[in-house]
Amino acid sequence: MSGTKPQALVLDFGGVVTRTLFETHALTEQALGLPAGKLRWKGPFDPGSDPLWRLMQRDEISERDYWTERTREVGALVGEKWTSMQTFVQRARGAEPEKVVRPEADKAIRTAHAAGVRLAILSNELDLFYGADFRQRLQLLSLFETIVDATYTKVLKPDARAYAMVGDALQLPLSSCVFVDDQKRNVDGAIAAGMLAVHFDVAQPAQSYAEALGHFGLTLS
């Protein structure tokens, strides 16, 4: 870039705006009436506990495949046949979307918006996983100018077309956008498409948001 500040902050949703399902096992177990400690897979927080996660990281299965299998497993634990990630999320997290938003995300999004930074979501599964009703009840999302969701576009990151879609929606060159995602392959795809990018660390959300805001000359504190 020529030294000019970027104009738009483009965020992944699950894991970046919301806490991951790995971080909320205790809440899930309580909501579903499962014994404490029953859910032991921890994805990025403990890859050794999660062979399925390691398959995904090696690109042997997709993120969607991963969560489809976890949905089936958890449904079976409660004696039901679940085929939709939406069922899993809604049963695990109840009817209060704000409770699963990362506080660091809320602060960063509002800081960026107040400074005139344009906001967009680029998600592989927002409505597929969370349901359109969840999104409509999450007031924070009203600050976003556009949401590009592969639930409808059918184009999954890291496909170059996914990033192009959000650039087109914002009517900005991708070089004017900072993209934030917790999956390295999606970050690599964004960089290849010409975006600035931050690999979001789910274990260090404040640090990751500070890095993203830094591109705009902003701070999280």
Short mmCIF file of N, CA, C and O in Angstrom, two decimals, residues 12-21 24 85-102 121 123 125-142 144 147 149 152:
data_model
loop_
_atom_site.label_atom_id
_atom_site.label_comp_id
_atom_site.label_asym_id
_atom_site.label_seq_id
_atom_site.Cartn_x
_atom_site.Cartn_y
_atom_site.Cartn_z
N ASP A 12 -14.42 -12.29 10.09
CA ASP A 12 -15.11 -13.57 10.18
C ASP A 12 -16.08 -13.46 11.36
O ASP A 12 -15.95 -12.57 12.20
N PHE A 13 -17.03 -14.36 11.46
CA PHE A 13 -18.02 -14.27 12.54
C PHE A 13 -17.72 -15.26 13.67
O PHE A 13 -17.26 -14.88 14.74
N GLY A 14 -17.97 -16.55 13.43
CA GLY A 14 -17.77 -17.54 14.48
C GLY A 14 -16.31 -17.65 14.89
O GLY A 14 -15.45 -17.89 14.06
N GLY A 15 -16.05 -17.46 16.18
CA GLY A 15 -14.69 -17.52 16.69
C GLY A 15 -14.03 -16.16 16.78
O GLY A 15 -13.14 -15.95 17.60
N VAL A 16 -14.44 -15.23 15.94
CA VAL A 16 -13.87 -13.88 15.92
C VAL A 16 -14.80 -12.90 16.62
O VAL A 16 -14.40 -12.20 17.55
N VAL A 17 -16.05 -12.85 16.18
CA VAL A 17 -17.04 -12.00 16.86
C VAL A 17 -17.62 -12.74 18.08
O VAL A 17 -17.81 -12.16 19.14
N THR A 18 -17.87 -14.02 17.92
CA THR A 18 -18.41 -14.82 19.03
C THR A 18 -17.34 -15.75 19.59
O THR A 18 -16.39 -16.12 18.90
N ARG A 19 -17.50 -16.13 20.84
CA ARG A 19 -16.65 -17.15 21.42
C ARG A 19 -16.94 -18.48 20.72
O ARG A 19 -18.07 -18.75 20.31
N THR A 20 -15.93 -19.30 20.64
CA THR A 20 -16.09 -20.60 19.99
C THR A 20 -16.87 -21.56 20.88
O THR A 20 -16.90 -21.42 22.11
N LEU A 21 -17.41 -22.58 20.25
CA LEU A 21 -18.08 -23.64 21.01
C LEU A 21 -17.08 -24.41 21.86
O LEU A 21 -17.46 -25.04 22.84
N THR A 24 -17.05 -22.81 25.33
CA THR A 24 -18.30 -22.78 26.09
C THR A 24 -18.84 -24.18 26.38
O THR A 24 -20.04 -24.38 26.50
N MET A 85 -26.24 -27.80 12.04
CA MET A 85 -25.42 -27.06 13.00
C MET A 85 -26.26 -26.01 13.72
O MET A 85 -26.02 -25.68 14.88
N GLN A 86 -27.25 -25.51 13.04
CA GLN A 86 -28.15 -24.53 13.65
C GLN A 86 -28.81 -25.12 14.89
O GLN A 86 -28.96 -24.45 15.92
N THR A 87 -29.21 -26.39 14.82
CA THR A 87 -29.81 -27.06 15.98
C THR A 87 -28.83 -27.08 17.14
O THR A 87 -29.18 -26.76 18.29
N PHE A 88 -27.59 -27.46 16.85
CA PHE A 88 -26.55 -27.53 17.88
C PHE A 88 -26.36 -26.17 18.55
O PHE A 88 -26.43 -26.03 19.78
N VAL A 89 -26.13 -25.14 17.75
CA VAL A 89 -25.86 -23.80 18.30
C VAL A 89 -27.03 -23.29 19.12
O VAL A 89 -26.87 -22.78 20.23
N GLN A 90 -28.23 -23.43 18.58
CA GLN A 90 -29.39 -22.88 19.29
C GLN A 90 -29.68 -23.64 20.58
O GLN A 90 -30.03 -23.05 21.59
N ARG A 91 -29.51 -24.95 20.56
CA ARG A 91 -29.74 -25.73 21.77
C ARG A 91 -28.65 -25.49 22.81
O ARG A 91 -28.90 -25.51 24.01
N ALA A 92 -27.42 -25.28 22.34
CA ALA A 92 -26.30 -25.10 23.25
C ALA A 92 -26.25 -23.71 23.85
O ALA A 92 -25.82 -23.53 24.98
N ARG A 93 -26.73 -22.73 23.10
CA ARG A 93 -26.49 -21.34 23.50
C ARG A 93 -27.74 -20.56 23.85
O ARG A 93 -27.64 -19.41 24.26
N GLY A 94 -28.89 -21.15 23.67
CA GLY A 94 -30.10 -20.48 24.12
C GLY A 94 -30.48 -19.30 23.26
O GLY A 94 -30.07 -19.18 22.12
N ALA A 95 -31.24 -18.40 23.84
CA ALA A 95 -31.86 -17.32 23.07
C ALA A 95 -31.27 -15.95 23.35
O ALA A 95 -31.90 -14.95 23.08
N GLU A 96 -30.06 -15.89 23.88
CA GLU A 96 -29.45 -14.60 24.20
C GLU A 96 -28.13 -14.43 23.46
O GLU A 96 -27.06 -14.72 24.02
N PRO A 97 -28.19 -13.97 22.22
CA PRO A 97 -26.98 -13.87 21.40
C PRO A 97 -25.86 -13.06 22.04
O PRO A 97 -24.68 -13.39 21.88
N GLU A 98 -26.21 -11.99 22.76
CA GLU A 98 -25.17 -11.12 23.32
C GLU A 98 -24.23 -11.88 24.27
O GLU A 98 -23.08 -11.50 24.44
N LYS A 99 -24.72 -12.95 24.88
CA LYS A 99 -23.91 -13.67 25.86
C LYS A 99 -22.71 -14.38 25.24
O LYS A 99 -21.76 -14.72 25.96
N VAL A 100 -22.75 -14.63 23.94
CA VAL A 100 -21.64 -15.34 23.32
C VAL A 100 -20.73 -14.42 22.52
O VAL A 100 -19.74 -14.87 21.96
N VAL A 101 -21.04 -13.13 22.46
CA VAL A 101 -20.16 -12.18 21.78
C VAL A 101 -18.93 -11.94 22.64
O VAL A 101 -19.04 -11.72 23.85
N ARG A 102 -17.77 -11.97 22.00
CA ARG A 102 -16.55 -11.65 22.74
C ARG A 102 -16.60 -10.18 23.18
O ARG A 102 -16.86 -9.30 22.35
N ILE A 121 -18.83 -8.29 7.35
CA ILE A 121 -18.65 -9.68 7.77
C ILE A 121 -18.43 -10.52 6.52
O ILE A 121 -19.14 -10.36 5.52
N SER A 123 -18.31 -14.54 6.15
CA SER A 123 -18.47 -15.78 6.91
C SER A 123 -18.77 -16.95 5.99
O SER A 123 -19.48 -16.80 4.98
N GLU A 125 -20.46 -19.47 7.24
CA GLU A 125 -21.57 -20.23 7.81
C GLU A 125 -22.45 -19.45 8.78
O GLU A 125 -23.08 -20.06 9.63
N LEU A 126 -22.54 -18.14 8.67
CA LEU A 126 -23.23 -17.39 9.72
C LEU A 126 -24.66 -17.90 9.93
O LEU A 126 -25.00 -18.39 10.99
N ASP A 127 -25.48 -17.80 8.90
CA ASP A 127 -26.87 -18.24 9.09
C ASP A 127 -27.00 -19.75 9.11
O ASP A 127 -27.89 -20.30 9.77
N LEU A 128 -26.10 -20.46 8.41
CA LEU A 128 -26.14 -21.92 8.43
C LEU A 128 -25.97 -22.44 9.85
O LEU A 128 -26.69 -23.34 10.29
N PHE A 129 -25.02 -21.87 10.58
CA PHE A 129 -24.73 -22.33 11.93
C PHE A 129 -25.64 -21.68 12.97
O PHE A 129 -26.14 -22.35 13.86
N TYR A 130 -25.82 -20.38 12.88
CA TYR A 130 -26.48 -19.64 13.95
C TYR A 130 -27.97 -19.42 13.69
O TYR A 130 -28.73 -19.21 14.63
N GLY A 131 -28.38 -19.43 12.43
CA GLY A 131 -29.77 -19.16 12.09
C GLY A 131 -29.99 -17.67 11.88
O GLY A 131 -29.42 -16.83 12.57
N ALA A 132 -30.82 -17.33 10.90
CA ALA A 132 -31.07 -15.92 10.59
C ALA A 132 -31.68 -15.19 11.78
O ALA A 132 -31.43 -14.00 11.99
N ASP A 133 -32.45 -15.89 12.58
CA ASP A 133 -33.08 -15.25 13.74
C ASP A 133 -32.03 -14.77 14.74
O ASP A 133 -32.16 -13.69 15.31
N PHE A 134 -30.98 -15.56 14.93
CA PHE A 134 -29.88 -15.18 15.82
C PHE A 134 -29.28 -13.86 15.35
O PHE A 134 -29.08 -12.92 16.12
N ARG A 135 -28.98 -13.79 14.07
CA ARG A 135 -28.35 -12.59 13.50
C ARG A 135 -29.25 -11.37 13.66
O ARG A 135 -28.80 -10.28 14.00
N GLN A 136 -30.51 -11.56 13.41
CA GLN A 136 -31.45 -10.43 13.49
C GLN A 136 -31.60 -9.90 14.91
O GLN A 136 -31.90 -8.72 15.11
N ARG A 137 -31.36 -10.75 15.90
CA ARG A 137 -31.49 -10.32 17.29
C ARG A 137 -30.18 -9.80 17.88
O ARG A 137 -30.17 -9.34 19.02
N LEU A 138 -29.10 -9.88 17.12
CA LEU A 138 -27.82 -9.42 17.61
C LEU A 138 -27.62 -7.98 17.12
O LEU A 138 -27.21 -7.73 15.99
N GLN A 139 -27.90 -7.03 18.00
CA GLN A 139 -27.92 -5.62 17.61
C GLN A 139 -26.56 -5.13 17.12
O GLN A 139 -26.48 -4.22 16.29
N LEU A 140 -25.50 -5.72 17.62
CA LEU A 140 -24.16 -5.30 17.21
C LEU A 140 -23.99 -5.37 15.70
O LEU A 140 -23.28 -4.55 15.11
N LEU A 141 -24.65 -6.33 15.06
CA LEU A 141 -24.49 -6.49 13.63
C LEU A 141 -25.12 -5.37 12.82
O LEU A 141 -24.83 -5.22 11.63
N SER A 142 -25.93 -4.53 13.46
CA SER A 142 -26.51 -3.39 12.74
C SER A 142 -25.44 -2.36 12.37
O SER A 142 -25.67 -1.50 11.52
N PHE A 144 -22.71 -3.14 10.90
CA PHE A 144 -22.01 -3.63 9.71
C PHE A 144 -22.74 -3.22 8.44
O PHE A 144 -23.95 -3.35 8.33
N ILE A 147 -22.93 -8.00 4.95
CA ILE A 147 -22.61 -9.35 5.42
C ILE A 147 -22.62 -10.26 4.21
O ILE A 147 -23.64 -10.40 3.53
N ASP A 149 -22.24 -13.99 3.26
CA ASP A 149 -22.39 -15.25 3.98
C ASP A 149 -22.51 -16.39 2.99
O ASP A 149 -23.43 -16.43 2.17
N TYR A 152 -25.51 -18.44 1.68
CA TYR A 152 -26.29 -18.03 0.50
C TYR A 152 -25.44 -17.97 -0.77
O TYR A 152 -25.90 -18.35 -1.84
#
